[in-house]
PDB file of N, CA and C in Angstrom:
ATOM      1  N   UNK A 120      16.499   3.307 -15.099  1.00 67.00           N
ATOM      2  CA  UNK A 120      16.287   4.670 -14.932  1.00 67.00           C
ATOM      3  C   UNK A 120      17.316   4.613 -12.924  1.00 67.00           C
ATOM      4  N   UNK A 121      17.934   5.773 -13.012  1.00 79.00           N
ATOM      5  CA  UNK A 121      18.635   6.661 -11.445  1.00 79.00           C
ATOM      6  C   UNK A 121      17.635   7.846 -10.984  1.00 79.00           C
ATOM      7  N   UNK A 122      17.604   7.227  -9.882  1.00 92.00           N
ATOM      8  CA  UNK A 122      16.414   7.954  -9.043  1.00 92.00           C
ATOM      9  C   UNK A 122      17.579   9.371  -8.369  1.00 92.00           C
ATOM     10  N   UNK A 123      16.930  10.460  -9.037  1.00 92.00           N
ATOM     11  CA  UNK A 123      17.626  11.623  -8.571  1.00 92.00           C
ATOM     12  C   UNK A 123      17.199  11.682  -6.659  1.00 92.00           C
ATOM     13  N   UNK A 124      18.304  13.058  -7.104  1.00 95.00           N
ATOM     14  CA  UNK A 124      17.651  13.564  -4.848  1.00 95.00           C
ATOM     15  C   UNK A 124      16.308  14.509  -5.492  1.00 95.00           C
ATOM     16  N   UNK A 125      16.307  15.380  -6.770  1.00 96.00           N
ATOM     17  CA  UNK A 125      14.960  15.669  -7.134  1.00 96.00           C
ATOM     18  C   UNK A 125      14.753  15.610  -8.256  1.00 96.00           C
ATOM     19  N   UNK A 126      13.836  16.820  -8.326  1.00 97.00           N
ATOM     20  CA  UNK A 126      13.120  15.918  -9.624  1.00 97.00           C
ATOM     21  C   UNK A 126      11.735  17.501  -9.624  1.00 97.00           C
ATOM     22  N   UNK A 127      11.872  18.006 -10.711  1.00 97.00           N
ATOM     23  CA  UNK A 127      10.271  19.228 -11.149  1.00 97.00           C
ATOM     24  C   UNK A 127       9.326  18.762 -11.828  1.00 97.00           C
ATOM     25  N   UNK A 128       8.325  18.660 -11.510  1.00 96.00           N
ATOM     26  CA  UNK A 128       6.907  18.723 -11.586  1.00 96.00           C
ATOM     27  C   UNK A 128       6.369  20.444 -12.186  1.00 96.00           C
ATOM     28  N   UNK A 129       5.714  20.653 -13.299  1.00 94.00           N
ATOM     29  CA  UNK A 129       5.113  21.919 -13.231  1.00 94.00           C
ATOM     30  C   UNK A 129       6.781  23.047 -12.940  1.00 94.00           C
ATOM     31  N   UNK A 130       6.329  23.796 -12.291  1.00 95.00           N
ATOM     32  CA  UNK A 130       6.939  24.311 -11.828  1.00 95.00           C
ATOM     33  C   UNK A 130       7.703  24.093 -10.030  1.00 95.00           C
ATOM     34  N   UNK A 131       7.468  23.162 -10.380  1.00 96.00           N
ATOM     35  CA  UNK A 131       7.350  22.824  -8.692  1.00 96.00           C
ATOM     36  C   UNK A 131       8.667  21.875  -8.431  1.00 96.00           C
ATOM     37  N   UNK A 132       9.732  22.064  -7.669  1.00 97.00           N
ATOM     38  CA  UNK A 132      10.649  21.040  -7.387  1.00 97.00           C
ATOM     39  C   UNK A 132      10.265  20.405  -5.982  1.00 97.00           C
ATOM     40  N   UNK A 133      10.591  19.021  -6.493  1.00 98.00           N
ATOM     41  CA  UNK A 133      10.686  17.938  -5.294  1.00 98.00           C
ATOM     42  C   UNK A 133      11.688  17.747  -4.387  1.00 98.00           C
ATOM     43  N   UNK A 134      12.007  17.098  -3.721  1.00 98.00           N
ATOM     44  CA  UNK A 134      12.913  16.377  -3.030  1.00 98.00           C
ATOM     45  C   UNK A 134      12.534  15.264  -3.135  1.00 98.00           C
ATOM     46  N   UNK A 135      13.340  14.229  -3.514  1.00 97.00           N
ATOM     47  CA  UNK A 135      12.929  12.987  -3.487  1.00 97.00           C
ATOM     48  C   UNK A 135      13.697  12.106  -2.119  1.00 97.00           C
ATOM     49  N   UNK A 136      13.145  11.315  -0.654  1.00 95.00           N
ATOM     50  CA  UNK A 136      13.373  10.741  -0.023  1.00 95.00           C
ATOM     51  C   UNK A 136      13.418   9.849   0.394  1.00 95.00           C
ATOM     52  N   UNK A 137      13.976   8.655   1.057  1.00 94.00           N
ATOM     53  CA  UNK A 137      14.366   7.543   1.451  1.00 94.00           C
ATOM     54  C   UNK A 137      13.586   7.398   2.766  1.00 94.00           C
ATOM     55  N   UNK A 138      12.611   6.365   2.906  1.00 92.00           N
ATOM     56  CA  UNK A 138      12.298   6.678   4.344  1.00 92.00           C
ATOM     57  C   UNK A 138      12.237   5.253   4.693  1.00 92.00           C
ATOM     58  N   UNK A 139      11.528   5.189   5.981  1.00 87.00           N
ATOM     59  CA  UNK A 139      11.560   3.438   6.547  1.00 87.00           C
ATOM     60  C   UNK A 139       9.473   3.287   6.697  1.00 87.00           C
ATOM     61  N   UNK A 140       9.153   4.267   6.626  1.00 75.00           N
ATOM     62  CA  UNK A 140       7.416   4.018   6.320  1.00 75.00           C
ATOM     63  C   UNK A 140       6.983   5.483   5.928  1.00 75.00           C
ATOM     64  N   UNK A 141       6.281   4.969   5.235  1.00 74.00           N
ATOM     65  CA  UNK A 141       4.761   6.099   4.652  1.00 74.00           C
ATOM     66  C   UNK A 141       3.575   6.214   5.116  1.00 74.00           C
ATOM     67  N   UNK A 142       3.764   6.940   5.990  1.00 69.00           N
ATOM     68  CA  UNK A 142       2.208   8.023   5.763  1.00 69.00           C
ATOM     69  C   UNK A 142       1.016   7.041   6.304  1.00 69.00           C
ATOM     70  N   UNK A 143       0.758   6.620   5.170  1.00 66.00           N
ATOM     71  CA  UNK A 143      -0.322   6.030   4.090  1.00 66.00           C
ATOM     72  C   UNK A 143       0.017   4.387   4.717  1.00 66.00           C
ATOM     73  N   UNK A 144      -0.906   3.481   4.730  1.00 63.00           N
ATOM     74  CA  UNK A 144      -0.729   1.942   5.141  1.00 63.00           C
ATOM     75  C   UNK A 144      -0.879   1.681   4.131  1.00 63.00           C
ATOM     76  N   UNK A 145       0.004   0.625   3.766  1.00 59.00           N
ATOM     77  CA  UNK A 145       0.262  -0.253   2.847  1.00 59.00           C
ATOM     78  C   UNK A 145       1.351   0.620   1.229  1.00 59.00           C
ATOM     79  N   UNK A 146       1.437   1.851   1.418  1.00 80.00           N
ATOM     80  CA  UNK A 146       2.029   2.351   1.051  1.00 80.00           C
ATOM     81  C   UNK A 146       3.604   2.113   0.211  1.00 80.00           C
ATOM     82  N   UNK A 147       4.178   2.427  -0.603  1.00 91.00           N
ATOM     83  CA  UNK A 147       5.493   2.324  -0.912  1.00 91.00           C
ATOM     84  C   UNK A 147       6.445   4.034  -1.404  1.00 91.00           C
ATOM     85  N   UNK A 148       5.233   4.581  -1.394  1.00 94.00           N
ATOM     86  CA  UNK A 148       5.600   6.347  -1.759  1.00 94.00           C
ATOM     87  C   UNK A 148       4.189   7.278  -1.082  1.00 94.00           C
ATOM     88  N   UNK A 149       4.671   8.142  -0.841  1.00 94.00           N
ATOM     89  CA  UNK A 149       3.574   9.110  -1.495  1.00 94.00           C
ATOM     90  C   UNK A 149       4.396  10.782  -1.832  1.00 94.00           C
ATOM     91  N   UNK A 150       3.951  11.286  -1.996  1.00 95.00           N
ATOM     92  CA  UNK A 150       3.911  12.854  -2.793  1.00 95.00           C
ATOM     93  C   UNK A 150       3.001  14.060  -1.686  1.00 95.00           C
ATOM     94  N   UNK A 151       3.580  15.083  -1.450  1.00 95.00           N
ATOM     95  CA  UNK A 151       3.302  16.159  -0.850  1.00 95.00           C
ATOM     96  C   UNK A 151       3.451  17.698  -0.737  1.00 95.00           C
ATOM     97  N   UNK A 152       2.630  17.873  -1.671  1.00 95.00           N
ATOM     98  CA  UNK A 152       2.742  18.831  -2.508  1.00 95.00           C
ATOM     99  C   UNK A 152       2.926  20.019  -1.574  1.00 95.00           C
ATOM    100  N   UNK A 153       2.893  20.313  -0.497  1.00 94.00           N
ATOM    101  CA  UNK A 153       3.028  21.390   0.250  1.00 94.00           C
ATOM    102  C   UNK A 153       4.146  21.309   0.868  1.00 94.00           C
ATOM    103  N   UNK A 154       4.474  20.302   1.640  1.00 96.00           N
ATOM    104  CA  UNK A 154       6.343  20.073   1.152  1.00 96.00           C
ATOM    105  C   UNK A 154       7.191  20.142   0.167  1.00 96.00           C
ATOM    106  N   UNK A 155       6.336  19.949  -0.844  1.00 97.00           N
ATOM    107  CA  UNK A 155       7.139  19.639  -1.969  1.00 97.00           C
ATOM    108  C   UNK A 155       8.641  18.439  -1.525  1.00 97.00           C
ATOM    109  N   UNK A 156       8.162  17.176  -1.877  1.00 97.00           N
ATOM    110  CA  UNK A 156       8.372  16.583  -1.718  1.00 97.00           C
ATOM    111  C   UNK A 156       7.829  15.003  -1.880  1.00 97.00           C
ATOM    112  N   UNK A 157       8.443  13.601  -2.307  1.00 97.00           N
ATOM    113  CA  UNK A 157       8.147  12.696  -2.487  1.00 97.00           C
ATOM    114  C   UNK A 157       8.724  11.905  -1.854  1.00 97.00           C
ATOM    115  N   UNK A 158       8.426  10.970  -1.067  1.00 95.00           N
ATOM    116  CA  UNK A 158       8.718   9.910   0.202  1.00 95.00           C
ATOM    117  C   UNK A 158       8.572   8.496  -0.704  1.00 95.00           C
ATOM    118  N   UNK A 159       9.640   7.550  -0.667  1.00 95.00           N
ATOM    119  CA  UNK A 159       9.925   6.189  -1.120  1.00 95.00           C
ATOM    120  C   UNK A 159      10.045   5.649   0.166  1.00 95.00           C
ATOM    121  N   UNK A 160       9.638   4.256   0.087  1.00 93.00           N
ATOM    122  CA  UNK A 160       9.973   3.212   1.145  1.00 93.00           C
ATOM    123  C   UNK A 160      11.250   3.000  -0.213  1.00 93.00           C
ATOM    124  N   UNK A 161      12.082   2.877   1.224  1.00 91.00           N
ATOM    125  CA  UNK A 161      13.406   1.988   1.327  1.00 91.00           C
ATOM    126  C   UNK A 161      13.290   1.077   1.389  1.00 91.00           C
ATOM    127  N   UNK A 162      12.429   0.069   2.077  1.00 90.00           N
ATOM    128  CA  UNK A 162      12.454  -0.654   1.667  1.00 90.00           C
ATOM    129  C   UNK A 162      12.575  -2.237   0.944  1.00 90.00           C
ATOM    130  N   UNK A 163      11.539  -1.264   0.084  1.00 91.00           N
ATOM    131  CA  UNK A 163      11.437  -1.874  -1.183  1.00 91.00           C
ATOM    132  C   UNK A 163      12.816  -2.956  -2.249  1.00 91.00           C
ATOM    133  N   UNK A 164      12.809  -3.995  -1.964  1.00 92.00           N
ATOM    134  CA  UNK A 164      13.619  -4.315  -2.665  1.00 92.00           C
ATOM    135  C   UNK A 164      14.215  -4.540  -3.638  1.00 92.00           C
ATOM    136  N   UNK A 165      12.903  -4.367  -4.838  1.00 94.00           N
ATOM    137  CA  UNK A 165      13.784  -4.342  -6.258  1.00 94.00           C
ATOM    138  C   UNK A 165      14.055  -2.733  -6.198  1.00 94.00           C
ATOM    139  N   UNK A 166      14.805  -2.647  -7.432  1.00 94.00           N
ATOM    140  CA  UNK A 166      14.595  -1.174  -8.034  1.00 94.00           C
ATOM    141  C   UNK A 166      13.611  -1.102  -9.020  1.00 94.00           C
ATOM    142  N   UNK A 167      13.188  -1.896  -9.481  1.00 94.00           N
ATOM    143  CA  UNK A 167      11.717  -1.887 -10.651  1.00 94.00           C
ATOM    144  C   UNK A 167      10.592  -0.896  -9.520  1.00 94.00           C
ATOM    145  N   UNK A 168      10.462  -1.418  -8.204  1.00 94.00           N
ATOM    146  CA  UNK A 168       9.252  -1.693  -7.531  1.00 94.00           C
ATOM    147  C   UNK A 168       9.388  -0.149  -7.259  1.00 94.00           C
ATOM    148  N   UNK A 169      10.780   0.258  -6.827  1.00 94.00           N
ATOM    149  CA  UNK A 169      11.134   2.239  -5.977  1.00 94.00           C
ATOM    150  C   UNK A 169      11.406   2.676  -7.572  1.00 94.00           C
ATOM    151  N   UNK A 170      11.107   2.530  -8.489  1.00 95.00           N
ATOM    152  CA  UNK A 170      11.115   3.453 -10.086  1.00 95.00           C
ATOM    153  C   UNK A 170       9.739   3.505 -10.246  1.00 95.00           C
ATOM    154  N   UNK A 171       8.727   1.925 -10.479  1.00 95.00           N
ATOM    155  CA  UNK A 171       7.645   2.215 -10.080  1.00 95.00           C
ATOM    156  C   UNK A 171       6.949   3.370  -9.391  1.00 95.00           C
ATOM    157  N   UNK A 172       7.461   3.111  -8.287  1.00 95.00           N
ATOM    158  CA  UNK A 172       6.783   3.966  -7.174  1.00 95.00           C
ATOM    159  C   UNK A 172       7.348   5.260  -7.326  1.00 95.00           C
ATOM    160  N   UNK A 173       8.388   5.128  -7.570  1.00 96.00           N
ATOM    161  CA  UNK A 173       9.017   6.982  -8.411  1.00 96.00           C
ATOM    162  C   UNK A 173       7.534   7.739  -9.333  1.00 96.00           C
ATOM    163  N   UNK A 174       7.496   7.208 -10.479  1.00 96.00           N
ATOM    164  CA  UNK A 174       6.619   7.294 -11.394  1.00 96.00           C
ATOM    165  C   UNK A 174       5.372   7.192 -11.592  1.00 96.00           C
ATOM    166  N   UNK A 175       5.007   6.101 -10.230  1.00 96.00           N
ATOM    167  CA  UNK A 175       3.158   6.897  -9.507  1.00 96.00           C
ATOM    168  C   UNK A 175       2.588   8.078  -9.886  1.00 96.00           C
ATOM    169  N   UNK A 176       4.407   8.468  -8.339  1.00 96.00           N
ATOM    170  CA  UNK A 176       4.420   9.913  -7.712  1.00 96.00           C
ATOM    171  C   UNK A 176       3.945  10.945  -8.801  1.00 96.00           C
ATOM    172  N   UNK A 177       5.220  10.525  -9.223  1.00 97.00           N
ATOM    173  CA  UNK A 177       4.852  12.218 -10.255  1.00 97.00           C
ATOM    174  C   UNK A 177       3.959  11.912 -11.172  1.00 97.00           C
ATOM    175  N   UNK A 178       3.902  10.714 -11.377  1.00 97.00           N
ATOM    176  CA  UNK A 178       1.701  11.000 -11.659  1.00 97.00           C
ATOM    177  C   UNK A 178       0.771  11.734 -11.120  1.00 97.00           C
ATOM    178  N   UNK A 179       0.940  11.655 -10.151  1.00 96.00           N
ATOM    179  CA  UNK A 179       0.377  12.205  -8.727  1.00 96.00           C
ATOM    180  C   UNK A 179       0.461  13.889  -9.099  1.00 96.00           C
ATOM    181  N   UNK A 180       2.127  14.066  -8.986  1.00 96.00           N
ATOM    182  CA  UNK A 180       2.250  15.119  -9.312  1.00 96.00           C
ATOM    183  C   UNK A 180       2.172  16.528 -10.685  1.00 96.00           C
ATOM    184  N   UNK A 181       2.086  15.341 -11.928  1.00 96.00           N
ATOM    185  CA  UNK A 181       1.813  16.263 -12.868  1.00 96.00           C
ATOM    186  C   UNK A 181      -0.013  16.759 -12.770  1.00 96.00           C
ATOM    187  N   UNK A 182      -1.081  15.655 -12.242  1.00 96.00           N
ATOM    188  CA  UNK A 182      -1.672  15.522 -12.174  1.00 96.00           C
ATOM    189  C   UNK A 182      -2.194  17.203 -11.347  1.00 96.00           C
ATOM    190  N   UNK A 183      -1.481  17.258 -10.333  1.00 95.00           N
ATOM    191  CA  UNK A 183      -1.552  17.924  -9.449  1.00 95.00           C
ATOM    192  C   UNK A 183      -1.345  19.327 -10.478  1.00 95.00           C
ATOM    193  N   UNK A 184       0.280  19.293 -10.738  1.00 94.00           N
ATOM    194  CA  UNK A 184       0.406  20.714 -11.051  1.00 94.00           C
ATOM    195  C   UNK A 184      -0.676  21.167 -12.404  1.00 94.00           C
ATOM    196  N   UNK A 185      -1.369  20.240 -13.381  1.00 94.00           N
ATOM    197  CA  UNK A 185      -2.153  20.900 -13.898  1.00 94.00           C
ATOM    198  C   UNK A 185      -3.324  21.017 -13.388  1.00 94.00           C
ATOM    199  N   UNK A 186      -4.135  21.019 -12.183  1.00 92.00           N
ATOM    200  CA  UNK A 186      -5.065  21.536 -11.523  1.00 92.00           C
ATOM    201  C   UNK A 186      -6.339  20.721 -12.112  1.00 92.00           C
ATOM    202  N   UNK A 187      -5.745  19.197 -12.113  1.00 92.00           N
ATOM    203  CA  UNK A 187      -6.750  17.992 -12.015  1.00 92.00           C
ATOM    204  C   UNK A 187      -7.232  17.324 -10.880  1.00 92.00           C
ATOM    205  N   UNK A 188      -7.258  17.656 -10.323  1.00 86.00           N
ATOM    206  CA  UNK A 188      -7.354  17.399  -8.403  1.00 86.00           C
ATOM    207  C   UNK A 188      -8.516  15.993  -8.448  1.00 86.00           C
ATOM    208  N   UNK A 189      -9.120  15.672  -9.507  1.00 90.00           N
ATOM    209  CA  UNK A 189     -10.721  14.820  -9.663  1.00 90.00           C
ATOM    210  C   UNK A 189      -9.887  13.593 -10.229  1.00 90.00           C
ATOM    211  N   UNK A 190      -8.397  13.841 -10.885  1.00 92.00           N
ATOM    212  CA  UNK A 190      -7.695  12.500 -11.303  1.00 92.00           C
ATOM    213  C   UNK A 190      -6.237  12.456 -10.452  1.00 92.00           C
ATOM    214  N   UNK A 191      -5.797  13.271  -9.631  1.00 87.00           N
ATOM    215  CA  UNK A 191      -5.471  13.054  -8.637  1.00 87.00           C
ATOM    216  C   UNK A 191      -5.222  12.582  -8.353  1.00 87.00           C
ATOM    217  N   UNK A 192      -6.764  12.387  -7.465  1.00 89.00           N
ATOM    218  CA  UNK A 192      -7.521  11.948  -6.080  1.00 89.00           C
ATOM    219  C   UNK A 192      -7.744   9.681  -6.758  1.00 89.00           C
ATOM    220  N   UNK A 193      -7.755  10.020  -8.037  1.00 92.00           N
ATOM    221  CA  UNK A 193      -8.601   8.842  -8.666  1.00 92.00           C
ATOM    222  C   UNK A 193      -7.345   7.735  -8.882  1.00 92.00           C
ATOM    223  N   UNK A 194      -7.007   6.828  -7.566  1.00 92.00           N
ATOM    224  CA  UNK A 194      -5.756   5.607  -7.463  1.00 92.00           C
ATOM    225  C   UNK A 194      -5.851   4.946  -8.542  1.00 92.00           C
ATOM    226  N   UNK A 195      -7.215   4.824  -9.470  1.00 95.00           N
ATOM    227  CA  UNK A 195      -7.534   3.677 -10.320  1.00 95.00           C
ATOM    228  C   UNK A 195      -7.016   4.050 -11.321  1.00 95.00           C
ATOM    229  N   UNK A 196      -6.705   5.698 -11.166  1.00 96.00           N
ATOM    230  CA  UNK A 196      -6.677   6.348 -13.087  1.00 96.00           C
ATOM    231  C   UNK A 196      -4.815   6.313 -12.821  1.00 96.00           C
ATOM    232  N   UNK A 197      -4.832   6.501 -11.529  1.00 96.00           N
ATOM    233  CA  UNK A 197      -2.851   6.926 -11.504  1.00 96.00           C
ATOM    234  C   UNK A 197      -2.111   5.708 -11.688  1.00 96.00           C
ATOM    235  N   UNK A 198      -2.603   4.240 -10.977  1.00 95.00           N
ATOM    236  CA  UNK A 198      -2.080   2.994 -11.547  1.00 95.00           C
ATOM    237  C   UNK A 198      -2.289   2.695 -12.702  1.00 95.00           C
ATOM    238  N   UNK A 199      -3.151   2.778 -13.343  1.00 96.00           N
ATOM    239  CA  UNK A 199      -3.079   2.105 -14.696  1.00 96.00           C
ATOM    240  C   UNK A 199      -2.355   3.307 -15.685  1.00 96.00           C
ATOM    241  N   UNK A 200      -2.412   4.644 -15.554  1.00 97.00           N
ATOM    242  CA  UNK A 200      -1.269   5.116 -16.558  1.00 97.00           C
ATOM    243  C   UNK A 200      -0.162   4.483 -15.965  1.00 97.00           C
ATOM    244  N   UNK A 201       0.092   4.836 -14.753  1.00 96.00           N
ATOM    245  CA  UNK A 201       1.388   4.423 -14.219  1.00 96.00           C
ATOM    246  C   UNK A 201       2.041   3.038 -14.168  1.00 96.00           C
ATOM    247  N   UNK A 202       1.316   1.975 -14.509  1.00 96.00           N
ATOM    248  CA  UNK A 202       0.987   0.763 -14.781  1.00 96.00           C
ATOM    249  C   UNK A 202       1.711   0.733 -16.803  1.00 96.00           C
ATOM    250  N   UNK A 203       0.989   1.181 -17.258  1.00 96.00           N
ATOM    251  CA  UNK A 203       1.142   1.639 -18.487  1.00 96.00           C
ATOM    252  C   UNK A 203       2.711   2.236 -19.157  1.00 96.00           C
ATOM    253  N   UNK A 204       2.641   3.138 -18.397  1.00 95.00           N
ATOM    254  CA  UNK A 204       4.011   4.234 -19.022  1.00 95.00           C
ATOM    255  C   UNK A 204       4.887   3.209 -18.561  1.00 95.00           C
ATOM    256  N   UNK A 205       4.926   2.520 -17.195  1.00 95.00           N
ATOM    257  CA  UNK A 205       6.044   2.149 -16.677  1.00 95.00           C
ATOM    258  C   UNK A 205       6.655   0.843 -17.692  1.00 95.00           C
ATOM    259  N   UNK A 206       5.210   0.215 -18.058  1.00 95.00           N
ATOM    260  CA  UNK A 206       5.587  -1.189 -19.115  1.00 95.00           C
ATOM    261  C   UNK A 206       5.680  -0.557 -20.282  1.00 95.00           C
ATOM    262  N   UNK A 207       5.627   0.285 -20.677  1.00 95.00           N
ATOM    263  CA  UNK A 207       6.060   0.554 -22.311  1.00 95.00           C
ATOM    264  C   UNK A 207       7.802   1.193 -22.178  1.00 95.00           C
ATOM    265  N   UNK A 208       8.010   2.207 -21.199  1.00 91.00           N
ATOM    266  CA  UNK A 208       9.302   2.470 -20.827  1.00 91.00           C
ATOM    267  C   UNK A 208      10.623   1.250 -20.916  1.00 91.00           C
ATOM    268  N   UNK A 209       9.715   0.055 -19.712  1.00 92.00           N
ATOM    269  CA  UNK A 209      10.768  -1.326 -19.649  1.00 92.00           C
ATOM    270  C   UNK A 209      11.125  -1.902 -20.841  1.00 92.00           C
ATOM    271  N   UNK A 210       9.601  -2.193 -21.950  1.00 94.00           N
ATOM    272  CA  UNK A 210      10.012  -2.457 -23.026  1.00 94.00           C
ATOM    273  C   UNK A 210      10.767  -1.669 -23.733  1.00 94.00           C
ATOM    274  N   UNK A 211      10.923  -1.086 -24.013  1.00 94.00           N
ATOM    275  CA  UNK A 211      11.380   0.092 -25.149  1.00 94.00           C
ATOM    276  C   UNK A 211      12.422   0.825 -24.546  1.00 94.00           C
ATOM    277  N   UNK A 212      13.929  -0.263 -24.038  1.00 85.00           N
ATOM    278  CA  UNK A 212      14.349   0.945 -23.560  1.00 85.00           C
ATOM    279  C   UNK A 212      15.473   2.195 -24.214  1.00 85.00           C
ATOM    280  N   UNK A 213      15.584   2.027 -25.468  1.00 87.00           N
ATOM    281  CA  UNK A 213      16.365   3.204 -26.585  1.00 87.00           C
ATOM    282  C   UNK A 213      15.073   3.892 -26.792  1.00 87.00           C
ATOM    283  N   UNK A 214      13.753   3.809 -26.279  1.00 86.00           N
ATOM    284  CA  UNK A 214      13.039   4.710 -26.614  1.00 86.00           C
ATOM    285  C   UNK A 214      12.991   5.854 -26.478  1.00 86.00           C
ATOM    286  N   UNK A 215      14.208   6.780 -25.319  1.00 79.00           N
ATOM    287  CA  UNK A 215      14.377   8.166 -25.363  1.00 79.00           C
ATOM    288  C   UNK A 215      15.884   8.176 -25.076  1.00 79.00           C
ATOM    289  N   UNK A 216      16.340   7.361 -25.652  1.00 78.00           N
ATOM    290  CA  UNK A 216      18.277   7.518 -25.872  1.00 78.00           C
ATOM    291  C   UNK A 216      18.381   8.317 -26.954  1.00 78.00           C
ATOM    292  N   UNK A 217      19.292   9.253 -27.169  1.00 69.00           N
ATOM    293  CA  UNK A 217      19.312   9.908 -28.348  1.00 69.00           C
ATOM    294  C   UNK A 217      20.823   8.339 -29.402  1.00 69.00           C
TER     295      UNK A 217
END
């Protein structure tokens, strides 16, 4: 997966930035709904980990855009969906190709 410079989630357009540090401790990424950006730690070595981090933040964005703040705040739920969906995408690379 090629990480784009921006992504649309719901009606919001988010810029994607690679940064040296993330505000939250031990986090690889974060999404800021007010500033409409997604930050990914540029020091992550693995492209899979970068892609997973982006997917994780996208899941947060989907929950937020759909008005499910209780789901958005549930890191275990976001992790479970992100891990499961990322693995399906990795295991089935032709799934979304025509």
